[in-house]
Amino acid sequence: MPPDVAAHRLVEPAAGTGTAPDGASLVEAAGVIRREIARTASERDRTGAPPDEPLALILSHALGAARVPRRYGGSEVSFRELASIIVRLAAGDASVGQLVQPHFIFLERVRLMGSEAQRRRYLSAAAEGTFFGNAISEVGGPPGQWATTLTPVADGYSLDGRKFYGTGTLLAQYTFVGARTRDDRRVLAVVPTDRAGVRLEDDWDGFGQRATASGSVVFDRVAVAPDEIIDLTPWEKRRHHTGAGSQIIHCAIDAGIAAAALDEAVGLGRSRARAARDSGVDLVRDDTTVQDVVGDIASRAFAAEASVLQAADLLDQAAAALYAACADPAPDVEPLLVEASLAVAKAKIVSTQAALRTSERLFEVGGASNTARTHNLDRHWRNARTHTTHDPLAYKFRVVGDHLLNDRAPPNSFTY
C-alpha cells in the first residue's frame, strides 16, 4: 500500500450516542457542516487532500445512519430529508457530497436485498459510525459485465480483480465490491479494507471532484465468507427503488453545486466585484446586468432543489410500498416505482443543467479578476462537469420522452 494512502485511509468509527436524532435535526446538522467544510473546500480541491475531517464531522453527527431503520439504531429519515442533507453537504463541498453517496446506497441495498443477519450486521455498524466505500466500476469491458470474480475455495470464496474510482474507499472501514460468480451471478462482496489482499491506490486524477477519497482498489485472493455476499440476481429482473435512490443523491449533489455557485455569486456581488466600465454605476450590485445574472443563478438553483425534493417525495412513496410488500409485491407497487424513477430522471435533467449553467454564469458577476487561480472559482464548474458525466443526460431525456409517447417504463436496472 502506498504510504500516502496508509496515512489517511481510515476514519475511526464514531462512538454511539444513544437515541438517534430525527430527520429535522440531521438536516440542521448538515447545514452546520456545510458552513464548516465550505471554509476548507477550496484548499482540498487544490491539493487533493483527503476529506477525513469532513467525514469525521458527518459521522460524529450521526448522518451516516440517516436512512438506517430505528430498530438497527438509525434515524430512518425519508429520502426527502436525505436529499436535503446531501444538497447542504454538496453546497459546502461537492466532493464531500459524492464521498458519502455510495455509503448511503449500499445501506439501502442491504436493507432491501440483504439477509436479516446482514441487516443487523451492516446497518447496526453504520449506526455505530462505520463508513462504507464502494468498488464497483471497472475500466474496459461491456458495462455491468464485471471482470472481478468470486471463486469458491475450501473455506469460502476468493475475490480477485481490479476496480477503478472506488469512491470513499480510501477512508472506509469496509468496501462493497461488484463481482461475478463461476455460474455468472452478479453479487456484492462486503470486505474490510484492511483485509489481506486488498490494495488501495490513491490514483484518481480527474480535474474535478478531486477530494472524494477515490482511487483504484485491487483484490488479490481476498478471502470472503459466505455471509459477506449479497446476491443481486433476484433483483436484476424485479423492479426496485435503489437505482432511483442512488440517482436522487446524484441529483442532490448537482443541486448543491448550484447552491454553492449562488453563494459565490452573491458574495462577489456584495464584496470585491467591481462594476463594468460601461455599466454607469459604481457598485457591481447596482449593475442591472449583474442583477439579471444573479437572479438567473438563483432561479436555477431553486428549481434544481425543488425538483429533487419533489422526486424524493415520490421515491419515498415507492420505497415505503415496496418495503411493505417486499415478500410478495402487490400489483400497485410497480406503478409507484415507475413514477418515482421517471420523476428522478426529470430531476436529474434539471439539476444537471442547473449545476453546469450556474457554475458557468458565476463568472459574469464582476470582471476577469475573478478567474484568478487564487480565487479557485472554477472548481464549481469543474466539479459540475466531472460529476454530471456520471450518467449521460441524453438517456434521461429519452426515457422520459419514450414513456410519454409510448407508455414504456424506464429500464429495470440499478440506475433507474
Short mmCIF file of C-alpha atoms in Angstrom, two decimals:
data_model
loop_
_atom_site.label_atom_id
_atom_site.label_comp_id
_atom_site.label_asym_id
_atom_site.label_seq_id
_atom_site.Cartn_x
_atom_site.Cartn_y
_atom_site.Cartn_z
CA MET A 1 0.00 0.00 0.00
CA PRO A 2 1.42 3.43 -0.91
CA PRO A 3 2.45 5.42 2.19
CA ASP A 4 0.26 8.38 1.25
CA VAL A 5 -2.80 6.15 1.30
CA ALA A 6 -1.84 4.42 4.53
CA ALA A 7 -1.52 7.76 6.26
CA HIS A 8 -5.19 8.68 5.83
CA ARG A 9 -7.12 5.64 4.71
CA LEU A 10 -9.23 5.03 7.82
CA VAL A 11 -11.58 7.22 9.78
CA GLU A 12 -12.31 5.54 13.08
CA PRO A 13 -15.98 4.74 13.70
CA ALA A 14 -17.80 7.33 15.77
CA ALA A 15 -18.98 6.28 19.19
CA GLY A 16 -22.67 5.54 19.63
CA THR A 17 -24.71 8.40 21.03
CA GLY A 18 -27.81 6.61 22.26
CA THR A 19 -31.12 7.65 20.71
CA ALA A 20 -30.73 8.54 17.04
CA PRO A 21 -31.63 12.13 16.09
CA ASP A 22 -34.70 12.80 13.96
CA GLY A 23 -34.63 13.92 10.35
CA ALA A 24 -35.06 17.61 11.06
CA SER A 25 -32.08 17.53 13.42
CA LEU A 26 -29.92 15.82 10.80
CA VAL A 27 -30.87 18.36 8.14
CA GLU A 28 -29.98 21.14 10.55
CA ALA A 29 -26.67 19.43 11.36
CA ALA A 30 -25.92 19.18 7.64
CA GLY A 31 -26.38 22.95 7.39
CA VAL A 32 -23.84 23.47 10.15
CA ILE A 33 -21.41 21.07 8.48
CA ARG A 34 -21.95 22.87 5.16
CA ARG A 35 -20.61 26.11 6.58
CA GLU A 36 -17.68 24.36 8.25
CA ILE A 37 -16.49 22.38 5.23
CA ALA A 38 -17.00 25.29 2.82
CA ARG A 39 -14.14 27.10 4.54
CA THR A 40 -11.66 24.40 3.54
CA ALA A 41 -13.21 23.12 0.30
CA SER A 42 -11.04 25.22 -2.00
CA GLU A 43 -7.82 24.02 -0.37
CA ARG A 44 -8.89 20.38 -0.62
CA ASP A 45 -9.61 20.94 -4.29
CA ARG A 46 -6.15 22.46 -4.83
CA THR A 47 -4.25 19.70 -3.08
CA GLY A 48 -6.49 16.66 -3.44
CA ALA A 49 -6.18 16.20 0.31
CA PRO A 50 -8.48 13.51 1.73
CA PRO A 51 -11.76 14.74 3.22
CA ASP A 52 -11.11 12.97 6.51
CA GLU A 53 -12.16 15.89 8.69
CA PRO A 54 -15.46 16.46 6.83
CA LEU A 55 -16.20 12.75 7.04
CA ALA A 56 -15.45 12.73 10.76
CA LEU A 57 -17.94 15.61 11.18
CA ILE A 58 -20.59 13.73 9.23
CA LEU A 59 -20.15 10.56 11.26
CA SER A 60 -19.96 12.35 14.60
CA HIS A 61 -23.35 13.96 13.87
CA ALA A 62 -24.83 10.51 13.06
CA LEU A 63 -25.57 11.44 9.45
CA GLY A 64 -24.09 8.15 8.25
CA ALA A 65 -27.09 6.28 9.66
CA ALA A 66 -29.69 8.68 8.29
CA ARG A 67 -31.69 6.06 6.36
CA VAL A 68 -30.93 3.17 8.72
CA PRO A 69 -34.16 1.93 10.36
CA ARG A 70 -34.56 2.80 14.02
CA ARG A 71 -34.63 -0.87 15.03
CA TYR A 72 -30.98 -1.03 13.95
CA GLY A 73 -30.04 2.22 15.68
CA GLY A 74 -30.51 4.73 12.86
CA SER A 75 -32.71 7.76 12.25
CA GLU A 76 -34.81 6.24 9.43
CA VAL A 77 -35.19 9.58 7.64
CA SER A 78 -37.15 9.98 4.42
CA PHE A 79 -35.50 10.28 1.04
CA ARG A 80 -36.65 13.90 1.04
CA GLU A 81 -34.69 14.54 4.22
CA LEU A 82 -31.69 12.62 2.89
CA ALA A 83 -31.77 14.70 -0.30
CA SER A 84 -31.87 17.87 1.79
CA ILE A 85 -28.84 16.64 3.73
CA ILE A 86 -26.89 15.92 0.54
CA VAL A 87 -27.77 19.29 -1.03
CA ARG A 88 -26.29 21.01 2.01
CA LEU A 89 -23.16 18.87 2.15
CA ALA A 90 -22.53 19.32 -1.58
CA ALA A 91 -23.11 23.07 -1.31
CA GLY A 92 -20.29 23.13 1.21
CA ASP A 93 -18.06 20.84 -0.84
CA ALA A 94 -19.27 18.88 -3.86
CA SER A 95 -16.60 16.25 -3.26
CA VAL A 96 -17.97 15.57 0.21
CA GLY A 97 -21.47 15.17 -1.20
CA GLN A 98 -20.17 12.49 -3.54
CA LEU A 99 -17.97 10.91 -0.88
CA VAL A 100 -21.00 9.65 1.05
CA GLN A 101 -23.21 8.66 -1.91
CA PRO A 102 -22.03 5.01 -2.16
CA HIS A 103 -22.32 4.60 1.61
CA PHE A 104 -25.98 5.56 1.62
CA ILE A 105 -26.97 3.48 -1.38
CA PHE A 106 -25.12 0.42 -0.06
CA LEU A 107 -27.09 0.62 3.17
CA GLU A 108 -30.33 0.96 1.18
CA ARG A 109 -29.49 -2.16 -0.78
CA VAL A 110 -28.56 -4.09 2.34
CA ARG A 111 -31.89 -3.07 3.83
CA LEU A 112 -33.76 -4.36 0.78
CA MET A 113 -31.61 -7.18 -0.59
CA GLY A 114 -29.58 -8.46 2.35
CA SER A 115 -30.47 -11.18 4.82
CA GLU A 116 -31.70 -10.29 8.28
CA ALA A 117 -28.29 -11.23 9.66
CA GLN A 118 -26.63 -8.89 7.17
CA ARG A 119 -29.04 -6.10 8.04
CA ARG A 120 -28.23 -6.49 11.72
CA ARG A 121 -24.52 -6.57 10.97
CA TYR A 122 -24.07 -3.75 8.49
CA LEU A 123 -26.92 -1.39 9.34
CA SER A 124 -26.08 -1.57 13.03
CA ALA A 125 -22.41 -0.95 12.20
CA ALA A 126 -23.40 2.19 10.29
CA ALA A 127 -25.40 3.36 13.30
CA GLU A 128 -22.20 3.00 15.36
CA GLY A 129 -20.23 5.15 12.92
CA THR A 130 -18.81 2.67 10.41
CA PHE A 131 -18.32 4.05 6.91
CA PHE A 132 -18.67 2.02 3.69
CA GLY A 133 -16.94 2.79 0.41
CA ASN A 134 -17.51 1.16 -2.96
CA ALA A 135 -15.59 -0.84 -5.52
CA ILE A 136 -17.96 -1.23 -8.45
CA SER A 137 -16.65 0.44 -11.62
CA GLU A 138 -14.07 -1.17 -13.88
CA VAL A 139 -12.08 0.07 -16.85
CA GLY A 140 -12.89 -1.64 -20.15
CA GLY A 141 -15.31 -4.43 -20.95
CA PRO A 142 -19.07 -4.25 -21.50
CA PRO A 143 -20.93 -2.05 -18.99
CA GLY A 144 -22.02 -4.00 -15.95
CA GLN A 145 -20.12 -7.13 -17.01
CA TRP A 146 -17.67 -7.25 -14.15
CA ALA A 147 -14.35 -8.96 -14.68
CA THR A 148 -13.82 -9.18 -10.91
CA THR A 149 -14.51 -12.77 -9.84
CA LEU A 150 -15.65 -14.57 -6.71
CA THR A 151 -14.38 -18.15 -6.83
CA PRO A 152 -15.23 -20.97 -4.39
CA VAL A 153 -12.31 -22.20 -2.27
CA ALA A 154 -12.08 -24.64 0.60
CA ASP A 155 -13.18 -22.27 3.37
CA GLY A 156 -15.35 -19.80 1.44
CA TYR A 157 -14.51 -17.69 -1.60
CA SER A 158 -11.59 -15.89 -3.20
CA LEU A 159 -12.12 -12.38 -4.58
CA ASP A 160 -9.88 -11.27 -7.45
CA GLY A 161 -9.98 -8.20 -9.67
CA ARG A 162 -9.29 -4.52 -10.05
CA LYS A 163 -11.74 -1.66 -9.62
CA PHE A 164 -11.48 1.95 -10.67
CA TYR A 165 -12.82 5.05 -8.91
CA GLY A 166 -13.75 3.40 -5.63
CA THR A 167 -15.46 6.44 -4.12
CA GLY A 168 -14.94 6.73 -0.37
CA THR A 169 -12.93 3.54 -0.04
CA LEU A 170 -9.69 5.29 0.92
CA LEU A 171 -11.38 6.38 4.15
CA ALA A 172 -13.72 3.44 4.71
CA GLN A 173 -13.62 0.50 7.06
CA TYR A 174 -15.50 -1.65 4.50
CA THR A 175 -15.94 -1.61 0.77
CA PHE A 176 -18.67 -3.32 -1.22
CA VAL A 177 -17.41 -4.99 -4.35
CA GLY A 178 -19.27 -5.86 -7.52
CA ALA A 179 -18.24 -9.31 -8.69
CA ARG A 180 -19.47 -12.27 -10.73
CA THR A 181 -19.50 -15.89 -9.66
CA ARG A 182 -18.48 -19.00 -11.54
CA ASP A 183 -22.10 -19.53 -12.59
CA ASP A 184 -22.25 -15.91 -13.80
CA ARG A 185 -24.34 -14.42 -10.99
CA ARG A 186 -23.76 -10.78 -10.02
CA VAL A 187 -23.08 -10.28 -6.34
CA LEU A 188 -21.81 -7.74 -3.85
CA ALA A 189 -18.97 -8.87 -1.60
CA VAL A 190 -18.56 -6.76 1.55
CA VAL A 191 -14.97 -6.82 2.81
CA PRO A 192 -12.89 -4.84 5.31
CA THR A 193 -10.46 -2.50 3.56
CA ASP A 194 -7.60 -3.73 5.75
CA ARG A 195 -8.10 -7.42 4.89
CA ALA A 196 -5.14 -9.29 3.43
CA GLY A 197 -5.01 -8.98 -0.34
CA VAL A 198 -6.84 -5.62 -0.54
CA ARG A 199 -4.72 -2.84 -2.00
CA LEU A 200 -5.86 0.78 -2.20
CA GLU A 201 -4.34 3.15 -4.73
CA ASP A 202 -4.75 6.91 -4.44
CA ASP A 203 -4.77 7.44 -8.21
CA TRP A 204 -7.92 9.40 -9.08
CA ASP A 205 -6.74 12.32 -11.23
CA GLY A 206 -9.91 13.94 -12.56
CA PHE A 207 -9.93 17.72 -12.96
CA GLY A 208 -12.96 17.96 -10.67
CA GLN A 209 -14.34 16.17 -7.62
CA ARG A 210 -10.74 15.88 -6.51
CA ALA A 211 -11.34 15.14 -2.83
CA THR A 212 -13.74 12.20 -2.85
CA ALA A 213 -11.33 9.68 -1.27
CA SER A 214 -11.49 7.72 -4.51
CA GLY A 215 -8.99 5.52 -6.24
CA SER A 216 -8.34 2.09 -7.65
CA VAL A 217 -8.90 -0.95 -5.46
CA VAL A 218 -7.12 -4.21 -6.18
CA PHE A 219 -8.23 -7.60 -4.82
CA ASP A 220 -5.69 -10.40 -4.87
CA ARG A 221 -7.03 -13.69 -3.49
CA VAL A 222 -9.02 -11.87 -0.84
CA ALA A 223 -10.84 -14.26 1.49
CA VAL A 224 -14.61 -13.74 1.55
CA ALA A 225 -17.01 -15.61 3.82
CA PRO A 226 -20.43 -16.76 2.54
CA ASP A 227 -22.23 -14.33 4.88
CA GLU A 228 -20.33 -11.41 3.34
CA ILE A 229 -22.03 -11.91 -0.03
CA ILE A 230 -25.27 -10.28 -1.20
CA ASP A 231 -26.79 -11.90 -4.28
CA LEU A 232 -28.11 -9.29 -6.71
CA THR A 233 -29.52 -11.83 -9.17
CA PRO A 234 -33.09 -11.91 -7.78
CA TRP A 235 -33.28 -8.13 -8.20
CA GLU A 236 -31.99 -7.88 -11.76
CA LYS A 237 -35.43 -8.62 -13.22
CA ARG A 238 -37.50 -7.25 -10.35
CA ARG A 239 -38.10 -3.52 -10.24
CA HIS A 240 -36.94 -1.79 -7.07
CA HIS A 241 -36.21 1.71 -5.82
CA THR A 242 -32.48 1.61 -5.08
CA GLY A 243 -31.44 2.70 -8.57
CA ALA A 244 -33.60 5.79 -8.29
CA GLY A 245 -32.35 6.13 -4.71
CA SER A 246 -28.79 6.27 -5.98
CA GLN A 247 -29.75 8.77 -8.68
CA ILE A 248 -31.58 11.10 -6.30
CA ILE A 249 -28.36 11.51 -4.34
CA HIS A 250 -26.51 12.38 -7.53
CA CYS A 251 -29.26 14.91 -8.31
CA ALA A 252 -28.88 16.41 -4.84
CA ILE A 253 -25.12 16.77 -5.37
CA ASP A 254 -25.75 18.77 -8.54
CA ALA A 255 -28.35 20.90 -6.77
CA GLY A 256 -25.74 21.53 -4.08
CA ILE A 257 -23.23 22.68 -6.69
CA ALA A 258 -25.81 25.15 -7.99
CA ALA A 259 -26.38 26.38 -4.43
CA ALA A 260 -22.62 26.84 -3.99
CA ALA A 261 -22.45 28.84 -7.23
CA LEU A 262 -25.23 31.08 -5.92
CA ASP A 263 -23.36 31.64 -2.66
CA GLU A 264 -20.27 32.66 -4.62
CA ALA A 265 -22.21 34.96 -6.97
CA VAL A 266 -23.89 36.80 -4.11
CA GLY A 267 -20.60 37.06 -2.24
CA LEU A 268 -18.86 38.53 -5.29
CA GLY A 269 -21.67 40.97 -5.95
CA ARG A 270 -21.69 42.21 -2.38
CA SER A 271 -17.94 42.46 -1.87
CA ARG A 272 -14.97 42.56 -4.16
CA ALA A 273 -16.52 42.57 -7.64
CA ARG A 274 -16.10 45.90 -9.44
CA ALA A 275 -18.72 47.32 -11.78
CA ALA A 276 -18.01 47.15 -15.51
CA ARG A 277 -16.81 50.32 -17.25
CA ASP A 278 -19.96 50.67 -19.37
CA SER A 279 -22.43 49.95 -16.58
CA GLY A 280 -22.87 53.56 -15.50
CA VAL A 281 -22.76 52.59 -11.81
CA ASP A 282 -20.02 52.40 -9.20
CA LEU A 283 -21.04 49.21 -7.44
CA VAL A 284 -21.50 45.89 -9.16
CA ARG A 285 -24.54 45.18 -7.04
CA ASP A 286 -26.28 48.10 -8.78
CA ASP A 287 -25.47 46.85 -12.28
CA THR A 288 -28.73 45.58 -13.79
CA THR A 289 -26.93 43.04 -15.98
CA VAL A 290 -25.31 41.53 -12.89
CA GLN A 291 -28.64 41.52 -11.09
CA ASP A 292 -30.01 39.59 -14.05
CA VAL A 293 -27.21 37.03 -13.80
CA VAL A 294 -27.63 36.54 -10.05
CA GLY A 295 -31.39 36.23 -10.48
CA ASP A 296 -30.86 33.57 -13.14
CA ILE A 297 -28.45 31.61 -10.94
CA ALA A 298 -30.83 31.84 -8.00
CA SER A 299 -33.78 30.62 -10.08
CA ARG A 300 -31.86 27.67 -11.47
CA ALA A 301 -30.58 26.67 -8.03
CA PHE A 302 -34.12 26.92 -6.64
CA ALA A 303 -35.55 24.81 -9.48
CA ALA A 304 -32.85 22.18 -9.03
CA GLU A 305 -33.51 21.68 -5.34
CA ALA A 306 -37.28 21.85 -5.78
CA SER A 307 -37.23 19.15 -8.47
CA VAL A 308 -35.01 16.94 -6.31
CA LEU A 309 -37.31 17.25 -3.31
CA GLN A 310 -40.44 16.59 -5.34
CA ALA A 311 -38.88 13.49 -6.89
CA ALA A 312 -37.75 12.38 -3.45
CA ASP A 313 -41.35 12.55 -2.22
CA LEU A 314 -42.42 10.12 -4.93
CA LEU A 315 -39.42 7.93 -4.17
CA ASP A 316 -40.50 7.80 -0.53
CA GLN A 317 -43.93 6.55 -1.54
CA ALA A 318 -42.47 3.88 -3.80
CA ALA A 319 -39.91 2.70 -1.24
CA ALA A 320 -42.50 2.50 1.52
CA ALA A 321 -44.81 0.44 -0.69
CA LEU A 322 -42.02 -1.90 -1.72
CA TYR A 323 -40.82 -2.49 1.84
CA ALA A 324 -44.39 -3.09 2.98
CA ALA A 325 -44.93 -5.72 0.31
CA CYS A 326 -41.37 -6.98 -0.01
CA ALA A 327 -42.11 -10.70 0.26
CA ASP A 328 -44.77 -10.57 -2.47
CA PRO A 329 -45.14 -7.15 -4.08
CA ALA A 330 -48.72 -6.03 -4.53
CA PRO A 331 -49.89 -5.06 -8.03
CA ASP A 332 -49.83 -1.35 -7.18
CA VAL A 333 -46.13 -1.27 -6.28
CA GLU A 334 -44.87 -1.36 -9.88
CA PRO A 335 -46.62 1.87 -10.98
CA LEU A 336 -45.27 3.70 -7.94
CA LEU A 337 -41.74 2.53 -8.71
CA VAL A 338 -42.06 3.59 -12.35
CA GLU A 339 -43.45 7.01 -11.39
CA ALA A 340 -40.61 7.57 -8.92
CA SER A 341 -37.99 6.52 -11.46
CA LEU A 342 -39.36 8.93 -14.06
CA ALA A 343 -39.51 11.77 -11.53
CA VAL A 344 -35.88 11.20 -10.58
CA ALA A 345 -34.88 11.16 -14.26
CA LYS A 346 -36.55 14.56 -14.70
CA ALA A 347 -34.83 15.86 -11.57
CA LYS A 348 -31.55 14.61 -13.00
CA ILE A 349 -32.11 16.68 -16.14
CA VAL A 350 -33.00 19.83 -14.21
CA SER A 351 -30.22 19.51 -11.61
CA THR A 352 -27.54 18.67 -14.17
CA GLN A 353 -28.37 21.69 -16.31
CA ALA A 354 -28.55 23.90 -13.23
CA ALA A 355 -25.15 22.82 -11.91
CA LEU A 356 -23.45 23.40 -15.25
CA ARG A 357 -25.14 26.69 -16.09
CA THR A 358 -24.88 28.33 -12.66
CA SER A 359 -21.22 27.44 -12.24
CA GLU A 360 -20.54 28.92 -15.69
CA ARG A 361 -22.56 32.13 -15.25
CA LEU A 362 -20.88 32.76 -11.91
CA PHE A 363 -18.02 34.42 -13.80
CA GLU A 364 -20.34 37.04 -15.25
CA VAL A 365 -20.50 38.65 -11.80
CA GLY A 366 -17.52 41.01 -11.84
CA GLY A 367 -14.61 41.02 -14.21
CA ALA A 368 -11.68 38.97 -15.39
CA SER A 369 -10.04 39.17 -11.98
CA ASN A 370 -12.49 36.51 -10.81
CA THR A 371 -10.66 33.99 -12.98
CA ALA A 372 -7.50 34.32 -10.87
CA ARG A 373 -6.32 30.98 -9.58
CA THR A 374 -6.16 32.35 -6.07
CA HIS A 375 -9.98 32.54 -6.04
CA ASN A 376 -10.33 28.99 -7.44
CA LEU A 377 -13.90 29.73 -8.53
CA ASP A 378 -13.55 27.36 -11.46
CA ARG A 379 -13.74 24.41 -9.05
CA HIS A 380 -17.54 24.66 -9.09
CA TRP A 381 -17.72 24.21 -12.87
CA ARG A 382 -15.03 21.51 -12.77
CA ASN A 383 -16.97 19.68 -10.09
CA ALA A 384 -20.22 20.02 -12.05
CA ARG A 385 -18.67 18.94 -15.34
CA THR A 386 -16.94 15.96 -13.72
CA HIS A 387 -19.87 14.78 -11.66
CA THR A 388 -22.51 15.16 -14.36
CA THR A 389 -20.64 12.79 -16.67
CA HIS A 390 -21.65 10.03 -14.25
CA ASP A 391 -24.83 9.26 -16.19
CA PRO A 392 -25.26 10.66 -19.72
CA LEU A 393 -28.16 13.08 -19.72
CA ALA A 394 -29.33 12.05 -23.19
CA TYR A 395 -30.63 8.76 -21.82
CA LYS A 396 -32.69 10.56 -19.19
CA PHE A 397 -34.36 12.68 -21.87
CA ARG A 398 -35.04 9.55 -23.93
CA VAL A 399 -36.58 7.60 -21.05
CA VAL A 400 -38.92 10.46 -20.14
CA GLY A 401 -39.93 11.05 -23.75
CA ASP A 402 -40.40 7.35 -24.51
CA HIS A 403 -42.73 6.97 -21.54
CA LEU A 404 -44.86 9.95 -22.54
CA LEU A 405 -45.06 8.93 -26.20
CA ASN A 406 -45.18 5.13 -25.93
CA ASP A 407 -46.08 4.34 -22.31
CA ARG A 408 -42.82 2.44 -21.89
CA ALA A 409 -41.41 2.15 -18.39
CA PRO A 410 -37.80 3.05 -17.64
CA PRO A 411 -35.25 0.22 -17.83
CA ASN A 412 -35.45 -2.23 -14.98
CA SER A 413 -31.91 -1.66 -13.76
CA PHE A 414 -29.76 -0.44 -10.89
CA THR A 415 -29.59 3.07 -12.40
CA TYR A 416 -33.33 3.86 -12.74
#
